[in-house]
Coordinates of C-alpha atoms and ligand atoms in Angstrom, one line a residue:
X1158 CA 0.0 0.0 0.0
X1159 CA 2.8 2.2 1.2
X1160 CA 4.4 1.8 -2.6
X1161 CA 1.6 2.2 -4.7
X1162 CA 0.5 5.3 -3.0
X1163 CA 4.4 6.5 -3.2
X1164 CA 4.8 5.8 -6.9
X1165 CA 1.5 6.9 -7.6
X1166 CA 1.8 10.2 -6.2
X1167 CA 5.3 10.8 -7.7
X1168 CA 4.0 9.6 -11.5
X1169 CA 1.3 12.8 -10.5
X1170 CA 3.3 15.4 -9.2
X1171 CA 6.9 15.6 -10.4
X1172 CA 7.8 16.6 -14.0
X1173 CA 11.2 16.7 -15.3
X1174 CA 13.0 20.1 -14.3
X1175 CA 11.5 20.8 -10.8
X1176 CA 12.7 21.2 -7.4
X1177 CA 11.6 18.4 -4.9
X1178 CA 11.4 17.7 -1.6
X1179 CA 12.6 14.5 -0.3
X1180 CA 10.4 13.1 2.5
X1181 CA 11.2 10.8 5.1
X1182 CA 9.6 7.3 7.0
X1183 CA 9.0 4.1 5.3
X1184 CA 6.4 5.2 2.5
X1185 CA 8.5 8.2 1.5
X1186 CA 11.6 5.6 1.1
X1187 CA 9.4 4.3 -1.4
X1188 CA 8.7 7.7 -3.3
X1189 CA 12.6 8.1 -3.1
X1190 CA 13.3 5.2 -5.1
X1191 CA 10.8 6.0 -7.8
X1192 CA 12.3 9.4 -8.4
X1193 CA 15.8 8.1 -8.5
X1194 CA 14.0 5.9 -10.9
X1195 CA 12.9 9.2 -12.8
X1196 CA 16.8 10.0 -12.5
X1197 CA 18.5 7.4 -13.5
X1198 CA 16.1 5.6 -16.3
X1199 CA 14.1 8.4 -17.7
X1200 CA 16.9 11.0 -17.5
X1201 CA 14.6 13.5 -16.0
X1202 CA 17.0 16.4 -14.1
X1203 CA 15.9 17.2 -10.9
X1204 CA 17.1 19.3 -7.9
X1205 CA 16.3 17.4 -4.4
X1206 CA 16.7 18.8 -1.0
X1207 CA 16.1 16.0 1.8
X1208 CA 14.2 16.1 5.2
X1209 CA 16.4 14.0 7.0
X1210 CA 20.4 12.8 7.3
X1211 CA 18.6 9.3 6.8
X1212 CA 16.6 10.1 3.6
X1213 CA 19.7 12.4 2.1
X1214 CA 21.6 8.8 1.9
X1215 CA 18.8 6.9 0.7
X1216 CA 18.3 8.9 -2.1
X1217 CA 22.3 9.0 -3.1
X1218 CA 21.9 5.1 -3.1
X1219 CA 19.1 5.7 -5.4
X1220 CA 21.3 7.9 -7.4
X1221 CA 19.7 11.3 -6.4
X1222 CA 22.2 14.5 -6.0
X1223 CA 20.5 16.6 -3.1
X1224 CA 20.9 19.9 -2.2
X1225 CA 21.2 21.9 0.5
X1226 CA 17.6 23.0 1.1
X1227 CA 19.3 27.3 1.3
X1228 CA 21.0 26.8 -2.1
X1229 CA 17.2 26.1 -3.8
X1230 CA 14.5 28.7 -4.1
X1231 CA 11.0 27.2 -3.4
X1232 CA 10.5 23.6 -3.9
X1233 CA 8.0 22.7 -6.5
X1234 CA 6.7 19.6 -4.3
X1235 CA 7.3 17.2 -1.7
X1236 CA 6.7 13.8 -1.3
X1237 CA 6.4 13.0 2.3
X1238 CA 4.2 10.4 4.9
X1239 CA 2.2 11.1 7.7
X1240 CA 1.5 9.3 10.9
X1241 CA -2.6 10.7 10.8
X1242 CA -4.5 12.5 8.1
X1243 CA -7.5 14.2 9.1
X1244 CA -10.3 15.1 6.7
X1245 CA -9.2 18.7 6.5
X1246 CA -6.2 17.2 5.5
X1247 CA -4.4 18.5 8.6
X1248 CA -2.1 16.0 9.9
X1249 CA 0.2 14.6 12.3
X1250 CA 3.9 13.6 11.5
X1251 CA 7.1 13.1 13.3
X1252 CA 6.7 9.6 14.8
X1253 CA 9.7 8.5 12.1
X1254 CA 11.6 11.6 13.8
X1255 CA 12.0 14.1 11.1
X1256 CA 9.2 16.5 12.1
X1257 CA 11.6 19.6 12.5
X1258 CA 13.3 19.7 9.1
X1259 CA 10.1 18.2 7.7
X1260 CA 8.2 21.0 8.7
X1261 CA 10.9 23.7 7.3
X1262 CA 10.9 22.0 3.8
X1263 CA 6.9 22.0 3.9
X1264 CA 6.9 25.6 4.4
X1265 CA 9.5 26.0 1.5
X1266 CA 7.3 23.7 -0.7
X1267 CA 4.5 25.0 -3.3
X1268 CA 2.8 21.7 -3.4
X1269 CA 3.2 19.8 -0.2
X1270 CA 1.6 16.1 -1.0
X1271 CA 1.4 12.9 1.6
X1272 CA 1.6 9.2 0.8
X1273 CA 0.1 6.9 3.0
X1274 CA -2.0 3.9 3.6
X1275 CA -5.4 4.1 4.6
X1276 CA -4.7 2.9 8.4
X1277 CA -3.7 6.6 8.7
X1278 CA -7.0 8.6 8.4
X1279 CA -8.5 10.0 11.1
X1280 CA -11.9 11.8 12.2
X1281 CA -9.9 13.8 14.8
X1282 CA -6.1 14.1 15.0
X1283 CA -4.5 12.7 18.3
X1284 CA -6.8 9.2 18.1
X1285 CA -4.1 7.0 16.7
X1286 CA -1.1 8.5 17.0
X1287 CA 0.7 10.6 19.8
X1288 CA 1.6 14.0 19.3
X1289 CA 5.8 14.2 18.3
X1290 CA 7.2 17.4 19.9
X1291 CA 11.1 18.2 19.6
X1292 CA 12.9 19.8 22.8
X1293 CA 16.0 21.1 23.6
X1294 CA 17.6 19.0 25.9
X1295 CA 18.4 21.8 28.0
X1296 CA 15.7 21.4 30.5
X1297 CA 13.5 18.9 29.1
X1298 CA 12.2 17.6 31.8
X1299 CA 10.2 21.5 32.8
X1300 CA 9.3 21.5 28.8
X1301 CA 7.6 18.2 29.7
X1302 CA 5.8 19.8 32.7
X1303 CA 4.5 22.6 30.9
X1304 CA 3.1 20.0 28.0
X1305 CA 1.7 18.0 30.2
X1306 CA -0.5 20.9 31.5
X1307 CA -1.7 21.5 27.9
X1308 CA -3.9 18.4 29.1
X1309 CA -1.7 15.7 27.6
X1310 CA 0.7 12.9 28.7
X1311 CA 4.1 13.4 27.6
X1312 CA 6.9 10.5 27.2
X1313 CA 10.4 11.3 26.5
X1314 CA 11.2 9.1 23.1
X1315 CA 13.8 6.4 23.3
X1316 CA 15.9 4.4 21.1
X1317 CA 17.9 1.4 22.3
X1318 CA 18.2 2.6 26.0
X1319 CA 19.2 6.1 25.5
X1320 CA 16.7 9.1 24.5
X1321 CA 16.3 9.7 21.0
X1322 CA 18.0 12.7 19.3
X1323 CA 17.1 14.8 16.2
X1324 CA 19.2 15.3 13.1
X1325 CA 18.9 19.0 14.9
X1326 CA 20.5 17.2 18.3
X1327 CA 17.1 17.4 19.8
X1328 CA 15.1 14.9 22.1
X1329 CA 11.5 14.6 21.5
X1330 CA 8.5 14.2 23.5
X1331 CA 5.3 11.9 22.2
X1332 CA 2.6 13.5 23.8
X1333 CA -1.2 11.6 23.9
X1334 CA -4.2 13.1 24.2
X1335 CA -6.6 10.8 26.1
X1336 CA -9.6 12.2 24.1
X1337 CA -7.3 13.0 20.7
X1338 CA -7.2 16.5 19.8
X1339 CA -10.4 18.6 19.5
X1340 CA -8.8 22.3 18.5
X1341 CA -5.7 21.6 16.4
X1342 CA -4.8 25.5 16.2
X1343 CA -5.5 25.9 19.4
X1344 CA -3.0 23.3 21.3
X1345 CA -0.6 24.2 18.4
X1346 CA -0.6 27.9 19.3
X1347 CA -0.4 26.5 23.2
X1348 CA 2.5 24.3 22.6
X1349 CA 4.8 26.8 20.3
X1350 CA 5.0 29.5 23.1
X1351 CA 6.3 26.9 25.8
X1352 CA 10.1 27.6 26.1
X1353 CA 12.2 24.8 24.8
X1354 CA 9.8 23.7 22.4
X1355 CA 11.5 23.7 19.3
X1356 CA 8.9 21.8 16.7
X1357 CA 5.7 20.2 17.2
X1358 CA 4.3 17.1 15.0
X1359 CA 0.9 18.6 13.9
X1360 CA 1.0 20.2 10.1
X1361 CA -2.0 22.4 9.7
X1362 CA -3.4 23.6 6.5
X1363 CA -0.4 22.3 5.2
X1364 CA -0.7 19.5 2.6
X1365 CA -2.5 20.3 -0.7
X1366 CA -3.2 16.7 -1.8
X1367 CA -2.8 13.4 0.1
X1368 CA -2.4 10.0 -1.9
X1369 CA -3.6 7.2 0.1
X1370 CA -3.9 3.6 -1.0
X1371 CA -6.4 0.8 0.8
X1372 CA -5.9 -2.9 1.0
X1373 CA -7.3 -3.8 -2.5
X1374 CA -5.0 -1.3 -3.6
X1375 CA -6.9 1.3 -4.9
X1376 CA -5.8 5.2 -4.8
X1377 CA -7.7 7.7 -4.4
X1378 CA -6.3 11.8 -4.0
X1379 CA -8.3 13.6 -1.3
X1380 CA -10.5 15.2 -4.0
X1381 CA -11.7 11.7 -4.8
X1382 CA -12.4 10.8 -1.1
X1383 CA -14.9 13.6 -1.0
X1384 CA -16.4 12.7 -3.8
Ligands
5RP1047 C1 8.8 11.2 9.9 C2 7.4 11.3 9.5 C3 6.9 10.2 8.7 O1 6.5 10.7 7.4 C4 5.8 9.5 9.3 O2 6.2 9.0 10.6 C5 5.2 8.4 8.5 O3 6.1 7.3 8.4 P1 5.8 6.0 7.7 O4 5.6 6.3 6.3 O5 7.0 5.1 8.0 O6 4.6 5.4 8.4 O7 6.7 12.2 9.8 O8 9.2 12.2 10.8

């Protein structure tokens, strides 16, 4: 599911000559390969800029030059994944760790689309999937106070016995809402002004098409979902 809504999505949106955005998590691996596919077979020149360290060398083995993301104007699209889609489109992201530079090469992108399977939509944000927000490690532990208040239940993100860092040297926080999240804007507007939050995971008004594919493999853009 994850690689037919990549491929899919890539065969719609990029055309030879643009700038694109290189996502990051297991479906946007597989939106990688088919643009280094684009690359290498169909001789299509492109200029990539990555979202992560880990998705900059996945797409070199794929046979992608990328770019700094300061030495490209805007980015004609990205292809990136989502951890919940909401039917506004507003979504969640960050549970693959990326949410910080994901979220700068969003707001550099004309055309912002998400692959996923269907397993990720969601009535209300926050029902599936914990909220992914990126501290500084300097006093994490009072960031994590002051998140908790916001009504959720914060839990410092670890990776084989150690807390996670960020390609920005960040830990992050996956908060859950015990009811998911009623006023996205609201608790995103809540969360930024805390001190030592440096990113959080929810991506409002942000994506301008999701590609989603369902167990019998069929695709549908958001458009059609509506329909
Ligand atoms: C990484 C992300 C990913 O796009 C998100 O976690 C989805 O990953 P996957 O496609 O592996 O389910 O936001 O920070």
């Amino acid at each position: 599911m994850k690689r037919i809504a990549a491929e899919a999505a890539v065969d719609a949106y990029v055309k030879d000559g643009m700038n694109v955005g290189l996502g990051t998590g297991s479906t946007a691996y597989y939106a990688i390969r088919r643009i280094g596919q684009l690359v290498t077979e169909n001789g299509y020149r492109l200029t990539c800029a990555a979202t992560s360290i880990q998705s900059e060398e996945i797409a070199k083995g794929f046979g992608i030059e990328v770019v700094d993301i300061d030495s490209v104007g805007k980015l004609d699209v990205t292809i990136d994944g989502a951890d919940e889609i909401d039917p506004k489109l507003n979504l969640i992201k960050g549970l693959g760790g990326a949410l910080l530079r994901e979220k700068i090469v969003a707001a550099a992108t004309v055309r912002e689309i998400i692959v996923a399977d269907d397993s990720k939509l969601v009535e209300k944000l926050g029902t599936k999937a914990p909220l992914p927000v990126e501290v500084l490690k300097f006093g994490h532990e009072h960031t994590s106070f002051a998140l908790k208040r916001q009504g959720c239940e914060p839990v410092l993100r670890m990776r084989d016995g150690e807390p996670f860092v960020t390609d920005g040297g960040n830990y992050i926080y996956d908060c859950r809402f015990p009811n998911g999240i009623d006023n996205p804007y609201f608790i995103e507007s809540r969360i930024d002004v805390i001190p030592g939050v440096v990113e959080n995971g929810l991506f409002l008004n942000t994506a301008f098409d999701t590609v989603v594919c369902d167990p019998e493999g069929n695709v549908s853009k958001a458009s059609e979902r509506e329909a």
